[in-house]
PDB file of N, CA and C in Angstrom:
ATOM      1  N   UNK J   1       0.849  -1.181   0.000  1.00  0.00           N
ATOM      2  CA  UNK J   1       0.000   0.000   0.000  1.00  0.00           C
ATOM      3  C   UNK J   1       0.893   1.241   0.000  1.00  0.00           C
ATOM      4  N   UNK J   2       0.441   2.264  -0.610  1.00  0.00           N
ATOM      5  CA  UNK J   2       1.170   3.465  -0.590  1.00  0.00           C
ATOM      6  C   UNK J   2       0.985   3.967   0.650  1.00  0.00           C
ATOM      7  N   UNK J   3       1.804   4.603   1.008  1.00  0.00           N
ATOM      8  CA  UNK J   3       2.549   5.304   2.169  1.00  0.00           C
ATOM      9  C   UNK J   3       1.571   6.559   2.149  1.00  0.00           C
ATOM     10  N   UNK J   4       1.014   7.076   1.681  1.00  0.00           N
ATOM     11  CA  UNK J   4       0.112   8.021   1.868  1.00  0.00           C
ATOM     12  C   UNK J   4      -1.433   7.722   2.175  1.00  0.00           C
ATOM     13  N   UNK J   5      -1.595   6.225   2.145  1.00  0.00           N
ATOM     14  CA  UNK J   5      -3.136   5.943   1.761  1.00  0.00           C
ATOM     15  C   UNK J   5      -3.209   4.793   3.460  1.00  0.00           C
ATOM     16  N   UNK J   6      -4.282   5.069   4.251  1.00  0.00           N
ATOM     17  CA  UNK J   6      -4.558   4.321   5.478  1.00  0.00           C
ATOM     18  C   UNK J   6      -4.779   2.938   5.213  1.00  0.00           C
ATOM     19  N   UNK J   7      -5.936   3.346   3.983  1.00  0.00           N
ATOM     20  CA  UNK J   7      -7.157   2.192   4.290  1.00  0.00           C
ATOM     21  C   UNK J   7      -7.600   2.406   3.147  1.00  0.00           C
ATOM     22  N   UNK J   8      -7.965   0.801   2.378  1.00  0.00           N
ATOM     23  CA  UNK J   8      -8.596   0.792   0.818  1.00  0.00           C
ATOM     24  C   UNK J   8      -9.836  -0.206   1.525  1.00  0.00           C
ATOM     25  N   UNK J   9     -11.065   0.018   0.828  1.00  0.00           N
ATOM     26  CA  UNK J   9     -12.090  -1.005   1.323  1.00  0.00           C
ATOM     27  C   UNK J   9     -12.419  -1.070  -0.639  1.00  0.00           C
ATOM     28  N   UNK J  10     -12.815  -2.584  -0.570  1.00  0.00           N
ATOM     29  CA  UNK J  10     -13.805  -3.052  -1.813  1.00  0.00           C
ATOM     30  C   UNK J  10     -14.699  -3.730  -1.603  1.00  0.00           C
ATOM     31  N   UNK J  11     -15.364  -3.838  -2.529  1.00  0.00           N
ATOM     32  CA  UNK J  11     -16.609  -5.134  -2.215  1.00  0.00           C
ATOM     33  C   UNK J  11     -17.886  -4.923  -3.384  1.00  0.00           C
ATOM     34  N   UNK J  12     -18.851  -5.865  -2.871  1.00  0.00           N
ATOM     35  CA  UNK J  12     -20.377  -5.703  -2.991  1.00  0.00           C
ATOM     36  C   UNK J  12     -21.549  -5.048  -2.695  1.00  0.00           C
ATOM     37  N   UNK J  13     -22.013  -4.060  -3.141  1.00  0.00           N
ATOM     38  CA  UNK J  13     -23.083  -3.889  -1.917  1.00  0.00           C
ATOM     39  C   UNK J  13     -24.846  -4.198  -2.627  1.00  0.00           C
ATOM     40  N   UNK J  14     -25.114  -5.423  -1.948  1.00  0.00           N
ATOM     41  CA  UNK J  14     -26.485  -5.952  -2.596  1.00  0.00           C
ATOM     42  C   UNK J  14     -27.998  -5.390  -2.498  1.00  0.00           C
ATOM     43  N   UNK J  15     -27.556  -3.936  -1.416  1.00  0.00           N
ATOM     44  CA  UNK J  15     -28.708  -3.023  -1.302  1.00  0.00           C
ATOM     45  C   UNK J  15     -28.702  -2.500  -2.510  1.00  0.00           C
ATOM     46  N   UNK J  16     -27.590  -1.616  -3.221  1.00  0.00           N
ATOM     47  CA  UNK J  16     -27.640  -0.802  -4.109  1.00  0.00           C
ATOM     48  C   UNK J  16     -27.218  -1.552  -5.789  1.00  0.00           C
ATOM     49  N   UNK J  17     -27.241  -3.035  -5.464  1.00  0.00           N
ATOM     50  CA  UNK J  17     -26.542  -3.658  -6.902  1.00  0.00           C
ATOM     51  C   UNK J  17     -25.338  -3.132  -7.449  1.00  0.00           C
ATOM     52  N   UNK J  18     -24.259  -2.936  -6.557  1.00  0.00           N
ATOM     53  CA  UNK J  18     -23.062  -2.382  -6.981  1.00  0.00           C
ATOM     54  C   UNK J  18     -22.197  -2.675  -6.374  1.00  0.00           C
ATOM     55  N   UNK J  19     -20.531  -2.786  -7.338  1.00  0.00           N
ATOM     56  CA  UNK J  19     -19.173  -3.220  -6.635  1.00  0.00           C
ATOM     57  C   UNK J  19     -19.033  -1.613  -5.862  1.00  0.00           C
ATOM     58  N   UNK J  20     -18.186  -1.573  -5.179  1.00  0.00           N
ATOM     59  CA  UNK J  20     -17.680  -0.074  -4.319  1.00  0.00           C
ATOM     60  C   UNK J  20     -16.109  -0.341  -3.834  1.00  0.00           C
ATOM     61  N   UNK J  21     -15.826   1.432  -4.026  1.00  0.00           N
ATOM     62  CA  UNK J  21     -14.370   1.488  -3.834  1.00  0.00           C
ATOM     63  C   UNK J  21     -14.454   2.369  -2.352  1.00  0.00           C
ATOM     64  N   UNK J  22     -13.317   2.508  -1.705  1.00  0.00           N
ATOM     65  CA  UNK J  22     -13.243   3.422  -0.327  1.00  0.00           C
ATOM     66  C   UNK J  22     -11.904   4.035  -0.570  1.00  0.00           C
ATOM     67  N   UNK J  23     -10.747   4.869  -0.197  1.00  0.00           N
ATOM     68  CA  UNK J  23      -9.832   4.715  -0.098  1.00  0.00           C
ATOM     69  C   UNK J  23      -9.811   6.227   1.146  1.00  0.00           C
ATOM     70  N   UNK J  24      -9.172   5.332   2.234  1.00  0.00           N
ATOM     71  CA  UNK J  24      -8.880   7.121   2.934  1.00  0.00           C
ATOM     72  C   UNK J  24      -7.343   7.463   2.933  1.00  0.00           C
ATOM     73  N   UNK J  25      -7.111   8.365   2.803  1.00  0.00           N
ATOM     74  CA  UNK J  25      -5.699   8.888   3.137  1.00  0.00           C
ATOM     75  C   UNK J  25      -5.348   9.139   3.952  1.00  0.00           C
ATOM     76  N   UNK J  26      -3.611   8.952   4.215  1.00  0.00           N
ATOM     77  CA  UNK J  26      -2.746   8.964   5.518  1.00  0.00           C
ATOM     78  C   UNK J  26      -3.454  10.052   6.504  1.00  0.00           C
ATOM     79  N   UNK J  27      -3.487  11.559   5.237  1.00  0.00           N
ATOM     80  CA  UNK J  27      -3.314  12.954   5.705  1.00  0.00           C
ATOM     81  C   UNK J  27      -5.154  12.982   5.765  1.00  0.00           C
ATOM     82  N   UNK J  28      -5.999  12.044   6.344  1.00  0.00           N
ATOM     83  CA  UNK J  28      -7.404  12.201   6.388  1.00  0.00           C
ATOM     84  C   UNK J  28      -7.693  12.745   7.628  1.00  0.00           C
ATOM     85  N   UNK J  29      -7.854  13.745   8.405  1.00  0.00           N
ATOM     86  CA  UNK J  29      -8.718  14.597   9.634  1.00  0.00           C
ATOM     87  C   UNK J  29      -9.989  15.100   9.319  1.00  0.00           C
ATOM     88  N   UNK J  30     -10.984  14.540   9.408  1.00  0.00           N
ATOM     89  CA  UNK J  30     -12.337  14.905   8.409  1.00  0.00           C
ATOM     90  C   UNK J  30     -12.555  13.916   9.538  1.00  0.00           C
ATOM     91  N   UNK J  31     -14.200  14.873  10.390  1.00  0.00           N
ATOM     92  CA  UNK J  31     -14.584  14.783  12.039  1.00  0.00           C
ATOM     93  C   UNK J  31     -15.269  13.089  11.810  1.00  0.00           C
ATOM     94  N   UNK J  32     -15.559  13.352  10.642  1.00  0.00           N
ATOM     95  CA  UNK J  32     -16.841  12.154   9.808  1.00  0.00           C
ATOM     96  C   UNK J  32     -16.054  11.352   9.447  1.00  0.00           C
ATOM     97  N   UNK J  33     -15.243  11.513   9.227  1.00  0.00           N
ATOM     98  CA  UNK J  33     -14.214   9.730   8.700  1.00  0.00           C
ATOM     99  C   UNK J  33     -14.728   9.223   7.583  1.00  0.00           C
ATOM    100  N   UNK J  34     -15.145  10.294   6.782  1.00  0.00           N
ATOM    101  CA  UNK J  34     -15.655   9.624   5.158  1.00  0.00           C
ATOM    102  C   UNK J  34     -14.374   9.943   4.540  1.00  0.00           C
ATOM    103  N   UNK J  35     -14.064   8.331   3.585  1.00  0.00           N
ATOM    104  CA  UNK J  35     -13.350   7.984   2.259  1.00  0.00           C
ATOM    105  C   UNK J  35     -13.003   9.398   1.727  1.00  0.00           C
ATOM    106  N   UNK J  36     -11.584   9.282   1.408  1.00  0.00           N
ATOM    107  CA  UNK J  36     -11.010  10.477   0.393  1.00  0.00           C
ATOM    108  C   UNK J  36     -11.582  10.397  -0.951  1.00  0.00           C
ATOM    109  N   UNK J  37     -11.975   9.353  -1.233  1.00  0.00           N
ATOM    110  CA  UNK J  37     -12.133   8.614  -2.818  1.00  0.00           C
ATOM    111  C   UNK J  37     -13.156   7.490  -2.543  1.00  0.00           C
ATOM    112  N   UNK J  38     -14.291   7.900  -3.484  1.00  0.00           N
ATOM    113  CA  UNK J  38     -15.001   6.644  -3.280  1.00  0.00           C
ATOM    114  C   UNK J  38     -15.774   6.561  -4.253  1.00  0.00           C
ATOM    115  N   UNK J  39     -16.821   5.515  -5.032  1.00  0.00           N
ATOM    116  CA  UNK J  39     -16.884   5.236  -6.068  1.00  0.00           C
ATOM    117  C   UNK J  39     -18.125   3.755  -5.740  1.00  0.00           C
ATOM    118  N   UNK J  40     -18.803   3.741  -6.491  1.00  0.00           N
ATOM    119  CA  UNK J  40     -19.861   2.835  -6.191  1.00  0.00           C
ATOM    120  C   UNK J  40     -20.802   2.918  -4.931  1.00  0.00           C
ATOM    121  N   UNK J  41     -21.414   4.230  -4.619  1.00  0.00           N
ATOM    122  CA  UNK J  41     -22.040   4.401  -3.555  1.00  0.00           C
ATOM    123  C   UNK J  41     -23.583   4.970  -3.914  1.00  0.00           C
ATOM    124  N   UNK J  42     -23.992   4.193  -5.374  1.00  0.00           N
ATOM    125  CA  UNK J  42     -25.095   4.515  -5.545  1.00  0.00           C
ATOM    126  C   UNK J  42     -26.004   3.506  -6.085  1.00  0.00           C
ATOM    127  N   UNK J  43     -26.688   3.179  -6.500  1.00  0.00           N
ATOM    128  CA  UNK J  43     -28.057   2.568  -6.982  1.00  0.00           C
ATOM    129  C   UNK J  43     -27.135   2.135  -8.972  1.00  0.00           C
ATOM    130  N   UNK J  44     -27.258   0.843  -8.961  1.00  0.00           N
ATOM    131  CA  UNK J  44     -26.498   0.315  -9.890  1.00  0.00           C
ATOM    132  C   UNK J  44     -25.545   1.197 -10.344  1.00  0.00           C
ATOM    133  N   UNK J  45     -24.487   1.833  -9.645  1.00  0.00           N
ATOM    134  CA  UNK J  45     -23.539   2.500 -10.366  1.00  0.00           C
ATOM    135  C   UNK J  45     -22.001   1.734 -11.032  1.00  0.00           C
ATOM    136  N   UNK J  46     -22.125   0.752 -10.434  1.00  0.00           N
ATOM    137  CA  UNK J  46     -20.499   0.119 -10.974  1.00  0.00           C
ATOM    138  C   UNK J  46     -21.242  -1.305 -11.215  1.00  0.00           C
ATOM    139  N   UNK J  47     -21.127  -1.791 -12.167  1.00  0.00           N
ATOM    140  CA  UNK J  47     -21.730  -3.271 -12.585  1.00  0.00           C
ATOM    141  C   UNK J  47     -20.293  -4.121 -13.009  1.00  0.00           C
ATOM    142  N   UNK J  48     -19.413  -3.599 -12.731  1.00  0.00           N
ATOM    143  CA  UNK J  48     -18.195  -4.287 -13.531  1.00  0.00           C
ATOM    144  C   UNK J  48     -17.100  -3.976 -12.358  1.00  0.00           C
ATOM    145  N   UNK J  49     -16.934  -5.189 -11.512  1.00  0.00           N
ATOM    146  CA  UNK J  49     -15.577  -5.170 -11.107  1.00  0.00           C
ATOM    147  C   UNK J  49     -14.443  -5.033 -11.398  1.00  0.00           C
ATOM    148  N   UNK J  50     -13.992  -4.778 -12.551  1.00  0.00           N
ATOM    149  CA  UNK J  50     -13.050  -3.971 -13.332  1.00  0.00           C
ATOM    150  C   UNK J  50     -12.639  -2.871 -12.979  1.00  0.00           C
ATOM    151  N   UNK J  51     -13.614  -1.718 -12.682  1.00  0.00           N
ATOM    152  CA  UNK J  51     -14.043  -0.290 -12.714  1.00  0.00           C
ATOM    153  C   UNK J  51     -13.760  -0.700 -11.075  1.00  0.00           C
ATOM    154  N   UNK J  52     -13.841  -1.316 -10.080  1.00  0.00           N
ATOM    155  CA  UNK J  52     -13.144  -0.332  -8.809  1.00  0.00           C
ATOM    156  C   UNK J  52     -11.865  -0.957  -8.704  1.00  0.00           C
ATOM    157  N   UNK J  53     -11.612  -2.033  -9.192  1.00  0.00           N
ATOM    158  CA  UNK J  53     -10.164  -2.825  -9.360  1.00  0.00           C
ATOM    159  C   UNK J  53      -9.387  -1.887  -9.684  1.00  0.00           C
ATOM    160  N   UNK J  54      -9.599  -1.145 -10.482  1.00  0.00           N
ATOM    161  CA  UNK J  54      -8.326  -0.188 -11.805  1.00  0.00           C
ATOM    162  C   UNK J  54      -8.538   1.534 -10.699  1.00  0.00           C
ATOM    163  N   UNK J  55      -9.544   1.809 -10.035  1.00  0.00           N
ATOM    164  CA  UNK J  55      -9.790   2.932  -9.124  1.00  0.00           C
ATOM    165  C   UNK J  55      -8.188   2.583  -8.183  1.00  0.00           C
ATOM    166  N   UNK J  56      -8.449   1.431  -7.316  1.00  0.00           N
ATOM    167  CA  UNK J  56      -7.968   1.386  -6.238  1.00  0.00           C
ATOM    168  C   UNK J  56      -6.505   0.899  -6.557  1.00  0.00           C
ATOM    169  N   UNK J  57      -6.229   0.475  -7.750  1.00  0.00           N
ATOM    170  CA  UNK J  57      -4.820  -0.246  -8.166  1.00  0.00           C
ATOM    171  C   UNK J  57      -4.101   1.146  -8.119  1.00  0.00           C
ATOM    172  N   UNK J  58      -4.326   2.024  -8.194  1.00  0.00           N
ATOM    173  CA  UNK J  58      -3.661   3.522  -8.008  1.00  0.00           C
ATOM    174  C   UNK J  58      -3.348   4.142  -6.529  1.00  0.00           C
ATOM    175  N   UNK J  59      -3.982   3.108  -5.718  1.00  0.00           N
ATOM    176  CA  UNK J  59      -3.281   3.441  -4.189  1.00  0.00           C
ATOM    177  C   UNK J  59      -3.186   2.178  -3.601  1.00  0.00           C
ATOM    178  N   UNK J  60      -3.189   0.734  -3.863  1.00  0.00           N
ATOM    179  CA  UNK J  60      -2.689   0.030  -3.401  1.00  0.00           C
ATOM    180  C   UNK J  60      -2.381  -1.478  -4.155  1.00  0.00           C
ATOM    181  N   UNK J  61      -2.076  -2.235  -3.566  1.00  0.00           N
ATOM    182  CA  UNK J  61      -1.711  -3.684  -4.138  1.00  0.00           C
ATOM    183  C   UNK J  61      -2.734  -4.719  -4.747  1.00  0.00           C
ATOM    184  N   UNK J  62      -3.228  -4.634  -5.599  1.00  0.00           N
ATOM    185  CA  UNK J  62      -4.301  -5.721  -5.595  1.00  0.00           C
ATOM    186  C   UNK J  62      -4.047  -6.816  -5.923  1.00  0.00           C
ATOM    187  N   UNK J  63      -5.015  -7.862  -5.130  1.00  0.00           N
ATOM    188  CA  UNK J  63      -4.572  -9.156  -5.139  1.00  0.00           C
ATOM    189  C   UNK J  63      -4.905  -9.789  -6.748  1.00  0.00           C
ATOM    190  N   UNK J  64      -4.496 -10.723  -6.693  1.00  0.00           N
ATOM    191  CA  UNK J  64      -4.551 -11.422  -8.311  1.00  0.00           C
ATOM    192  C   UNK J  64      -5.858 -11.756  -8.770  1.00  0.00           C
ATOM    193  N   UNK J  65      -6.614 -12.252  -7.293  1.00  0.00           N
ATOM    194  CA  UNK J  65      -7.488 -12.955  -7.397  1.00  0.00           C
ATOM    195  C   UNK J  65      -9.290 -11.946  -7.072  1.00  0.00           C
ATOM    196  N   UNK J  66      -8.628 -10.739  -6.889  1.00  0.00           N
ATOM    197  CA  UNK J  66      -9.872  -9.711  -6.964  1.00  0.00           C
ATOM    198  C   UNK J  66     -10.961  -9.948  -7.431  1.00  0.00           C
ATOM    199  N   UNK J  67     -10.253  -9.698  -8.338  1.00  0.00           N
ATOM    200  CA  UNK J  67     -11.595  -9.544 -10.005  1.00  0.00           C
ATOM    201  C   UNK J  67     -12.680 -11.176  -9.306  1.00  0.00           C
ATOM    202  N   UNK J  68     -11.993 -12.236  -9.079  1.00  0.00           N
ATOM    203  CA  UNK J  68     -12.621 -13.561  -9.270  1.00  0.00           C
ATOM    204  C   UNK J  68     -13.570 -13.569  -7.816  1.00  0.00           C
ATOM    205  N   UNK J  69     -12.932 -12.808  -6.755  1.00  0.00           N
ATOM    206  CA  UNK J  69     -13.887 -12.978  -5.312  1.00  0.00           C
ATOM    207  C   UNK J  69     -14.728 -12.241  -5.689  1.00  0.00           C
ATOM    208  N   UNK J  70     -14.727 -10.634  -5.693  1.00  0.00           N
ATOM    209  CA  UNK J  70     -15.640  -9.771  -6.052  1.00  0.00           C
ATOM    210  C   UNK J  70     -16.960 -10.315  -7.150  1.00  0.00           C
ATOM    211  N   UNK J  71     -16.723 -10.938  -8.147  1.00  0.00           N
ATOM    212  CA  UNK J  71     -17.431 -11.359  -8.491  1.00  0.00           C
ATOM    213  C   UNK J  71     -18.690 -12.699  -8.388  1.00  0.00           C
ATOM    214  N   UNK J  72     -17.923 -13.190  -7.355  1.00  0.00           N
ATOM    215  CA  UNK J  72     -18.216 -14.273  -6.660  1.00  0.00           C
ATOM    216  C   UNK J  72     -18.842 -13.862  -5.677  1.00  0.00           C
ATOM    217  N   UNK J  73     -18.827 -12.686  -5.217  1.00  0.00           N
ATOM    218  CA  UNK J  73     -19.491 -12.356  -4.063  1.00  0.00           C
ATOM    219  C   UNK J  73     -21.135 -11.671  -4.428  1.00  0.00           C
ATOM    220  N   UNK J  74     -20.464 -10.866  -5.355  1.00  0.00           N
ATOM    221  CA  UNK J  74     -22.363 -10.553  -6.298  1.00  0.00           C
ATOM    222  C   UNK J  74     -22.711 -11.283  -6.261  1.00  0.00           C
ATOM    223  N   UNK J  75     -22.575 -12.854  -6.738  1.00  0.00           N
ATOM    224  CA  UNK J  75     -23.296 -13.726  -7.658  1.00  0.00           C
ATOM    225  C   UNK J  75     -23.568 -14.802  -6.128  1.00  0.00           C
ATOM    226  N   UNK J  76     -23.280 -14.560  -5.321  1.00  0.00           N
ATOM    227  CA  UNK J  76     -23.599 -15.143  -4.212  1.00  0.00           C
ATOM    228  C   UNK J  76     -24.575 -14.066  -3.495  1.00  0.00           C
ATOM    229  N   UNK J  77     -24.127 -12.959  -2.989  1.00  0.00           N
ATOM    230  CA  UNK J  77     -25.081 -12.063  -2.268  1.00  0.00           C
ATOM    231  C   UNK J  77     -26.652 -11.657  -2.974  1.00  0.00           C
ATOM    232  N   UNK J  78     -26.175 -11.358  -4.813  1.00  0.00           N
ATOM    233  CA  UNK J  78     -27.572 -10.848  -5.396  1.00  0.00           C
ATOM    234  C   UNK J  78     -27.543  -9.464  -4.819  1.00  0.00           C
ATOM    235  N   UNK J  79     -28.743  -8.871  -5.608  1.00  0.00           N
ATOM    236  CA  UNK J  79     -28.934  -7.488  -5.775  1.00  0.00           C
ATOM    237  C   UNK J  79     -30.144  -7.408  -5.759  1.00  0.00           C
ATOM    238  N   UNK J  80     -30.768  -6.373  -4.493  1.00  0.00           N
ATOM    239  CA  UNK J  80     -32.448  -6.053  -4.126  1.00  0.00           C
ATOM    240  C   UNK J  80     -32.971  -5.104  -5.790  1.00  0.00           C
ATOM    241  N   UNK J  81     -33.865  -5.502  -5.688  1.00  0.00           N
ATOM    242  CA  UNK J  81     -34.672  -4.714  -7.259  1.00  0.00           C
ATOM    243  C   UNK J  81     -35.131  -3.011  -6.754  1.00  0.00           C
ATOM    244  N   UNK J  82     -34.990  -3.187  -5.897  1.00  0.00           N
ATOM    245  CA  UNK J  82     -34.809  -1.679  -5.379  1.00  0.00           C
ATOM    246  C   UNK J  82     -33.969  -1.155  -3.835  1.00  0.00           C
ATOM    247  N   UNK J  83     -33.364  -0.104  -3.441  1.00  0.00           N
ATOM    248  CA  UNK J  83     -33.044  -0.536  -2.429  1.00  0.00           C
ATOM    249  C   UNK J  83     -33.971  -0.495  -1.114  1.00  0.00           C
ATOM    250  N   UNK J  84     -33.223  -1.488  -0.070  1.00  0.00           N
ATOM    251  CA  UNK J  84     -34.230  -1.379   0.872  1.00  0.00           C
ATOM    252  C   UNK J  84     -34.854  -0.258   1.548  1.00  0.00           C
ATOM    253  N   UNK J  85     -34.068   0.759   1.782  1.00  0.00           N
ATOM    254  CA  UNK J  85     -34.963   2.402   2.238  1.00  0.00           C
ATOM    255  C   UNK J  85     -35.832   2.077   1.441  1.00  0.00           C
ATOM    256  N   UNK J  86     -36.213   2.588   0.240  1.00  0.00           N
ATOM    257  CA  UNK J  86     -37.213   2.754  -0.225  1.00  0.00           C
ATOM    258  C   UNK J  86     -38.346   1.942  -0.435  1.00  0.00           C
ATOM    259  N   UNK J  87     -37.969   0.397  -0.351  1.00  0.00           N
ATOM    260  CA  UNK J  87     -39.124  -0.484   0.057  1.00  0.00           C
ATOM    261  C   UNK J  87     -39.892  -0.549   1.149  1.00  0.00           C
ATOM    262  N   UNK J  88     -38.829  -0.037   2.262  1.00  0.00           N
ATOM    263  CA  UNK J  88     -39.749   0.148   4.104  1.00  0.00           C
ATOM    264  C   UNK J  88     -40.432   0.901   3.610  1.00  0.00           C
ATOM    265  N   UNK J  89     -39.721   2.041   3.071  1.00  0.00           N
ATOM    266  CA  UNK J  89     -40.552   3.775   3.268  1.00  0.00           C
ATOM    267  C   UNK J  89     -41.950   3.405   2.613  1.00  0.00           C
ATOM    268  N   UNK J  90     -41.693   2.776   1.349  1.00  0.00           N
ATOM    269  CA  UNK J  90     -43.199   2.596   0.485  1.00  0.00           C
ATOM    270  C   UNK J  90     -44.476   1.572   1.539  1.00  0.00           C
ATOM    271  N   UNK J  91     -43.891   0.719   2.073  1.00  0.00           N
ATOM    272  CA  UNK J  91     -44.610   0.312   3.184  1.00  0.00           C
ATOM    273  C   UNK J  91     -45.335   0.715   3.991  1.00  0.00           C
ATOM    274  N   UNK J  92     -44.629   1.902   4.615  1.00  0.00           N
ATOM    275  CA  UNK J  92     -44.759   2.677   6.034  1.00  0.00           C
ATOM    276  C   UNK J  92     -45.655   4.375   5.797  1.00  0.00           C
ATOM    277  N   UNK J  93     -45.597   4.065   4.125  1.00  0.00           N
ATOM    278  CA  UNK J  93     -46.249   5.466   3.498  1.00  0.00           C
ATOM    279  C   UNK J  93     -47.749   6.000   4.108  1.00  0.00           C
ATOM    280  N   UNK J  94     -47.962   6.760   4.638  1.00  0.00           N
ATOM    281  CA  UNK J  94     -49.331   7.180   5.199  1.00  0.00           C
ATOM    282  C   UNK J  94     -50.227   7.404   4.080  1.00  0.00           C
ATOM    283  N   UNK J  95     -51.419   7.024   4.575  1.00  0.00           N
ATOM    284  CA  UNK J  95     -52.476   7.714   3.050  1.00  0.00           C
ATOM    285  C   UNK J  95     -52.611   9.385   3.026  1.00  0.00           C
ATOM    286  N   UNK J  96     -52.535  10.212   1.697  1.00  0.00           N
ATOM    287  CA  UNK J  96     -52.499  11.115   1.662  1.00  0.00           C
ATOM    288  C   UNK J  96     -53.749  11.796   2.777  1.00  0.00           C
ATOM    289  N   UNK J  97     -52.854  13.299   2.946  1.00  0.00           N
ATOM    290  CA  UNK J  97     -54.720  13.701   3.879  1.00  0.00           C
ATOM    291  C   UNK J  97     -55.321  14.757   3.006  1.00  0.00           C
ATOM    292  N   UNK J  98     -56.543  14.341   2.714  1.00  0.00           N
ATOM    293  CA  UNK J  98     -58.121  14.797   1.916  1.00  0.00           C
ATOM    294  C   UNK J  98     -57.826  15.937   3.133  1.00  0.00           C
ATOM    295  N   UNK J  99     -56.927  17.447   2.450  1.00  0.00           N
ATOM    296  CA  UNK J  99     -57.434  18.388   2.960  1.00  0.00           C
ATOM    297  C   UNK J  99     -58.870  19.094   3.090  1.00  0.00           C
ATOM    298  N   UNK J 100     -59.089  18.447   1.707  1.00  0.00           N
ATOM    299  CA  UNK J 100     -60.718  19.217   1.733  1.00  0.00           C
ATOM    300  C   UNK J 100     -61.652  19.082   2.794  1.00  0.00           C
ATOM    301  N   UNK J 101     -61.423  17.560   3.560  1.00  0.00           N
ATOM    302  CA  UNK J 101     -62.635  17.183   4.480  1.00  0.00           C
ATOM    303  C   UNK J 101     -61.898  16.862   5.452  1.00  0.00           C
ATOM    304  N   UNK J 102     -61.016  17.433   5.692  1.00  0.00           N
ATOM    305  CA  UNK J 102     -59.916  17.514   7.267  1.00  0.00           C
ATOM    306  C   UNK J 102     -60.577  17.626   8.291  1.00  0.00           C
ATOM    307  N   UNK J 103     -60.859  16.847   9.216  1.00  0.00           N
ATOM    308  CA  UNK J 103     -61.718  18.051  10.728  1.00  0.00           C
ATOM    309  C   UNK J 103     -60.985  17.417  11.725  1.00  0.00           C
ATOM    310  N   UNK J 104     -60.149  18.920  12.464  1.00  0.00           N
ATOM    311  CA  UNK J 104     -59.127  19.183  12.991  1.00  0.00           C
ATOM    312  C   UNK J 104     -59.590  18.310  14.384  1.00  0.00           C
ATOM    313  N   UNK J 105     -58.585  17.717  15.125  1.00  0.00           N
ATOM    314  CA  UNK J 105     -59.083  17.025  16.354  1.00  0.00           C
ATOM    315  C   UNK J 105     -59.099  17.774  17.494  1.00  0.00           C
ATOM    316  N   UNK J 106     -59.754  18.820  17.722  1.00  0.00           N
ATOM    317  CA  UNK J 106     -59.614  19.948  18.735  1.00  0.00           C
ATOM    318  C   UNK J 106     -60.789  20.753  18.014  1.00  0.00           C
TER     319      UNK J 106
END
């Protein structure tokens, strides 16, 4: 690992159907401890373990066998058809309120 870089994280994430990159740096003081660099932190944004392999090969060592776990790990974990926030929330959704025929409880 480069001498400037703490901490590289990779992986899966099967909420959002996407590989993800992390990388924080040596020189990171940020109160929140969020990633200097990060990449796959959205709703199908990286479909190709390739794309954070070649991110993170620029601050550290990658193993040979990356590409083959990472992919192995999608195809084991799967990917929600939407993510879960938004399936509770649609659940938990109140019925709109009929301002017209509102009568206030007081």
């Amino acid at each position: 690992m480069n001498e400037t870089v703490s901490c590289v994280a990779v992986g899966w994430l099967p909420i959002f159907g996407t590989f993800f990159a992390q990388v924080w740096l040596a020189t990171n003081d940020r109160e929140d401890d969020a990633p200097d660099h990060d990449l796959g932190c959205d709703f199908h944004e990286v479909t190709d373990a390739k794309t954070v392999i070649d991110m993170v090969s620029e601050y550290a060592t990658v193993p040979a066998d990356l590409f083959d776990t990472l992919n192995a790990d999608a195809a084991r974990e799967g990917a929600c058809e939407l993510p879960a926030a938004v399936r509770i929330m649609s659940g938990y959704a109140p019925e709109p309120i009929d301002w017209d025929n509102f009568e206030p409880p007081f």
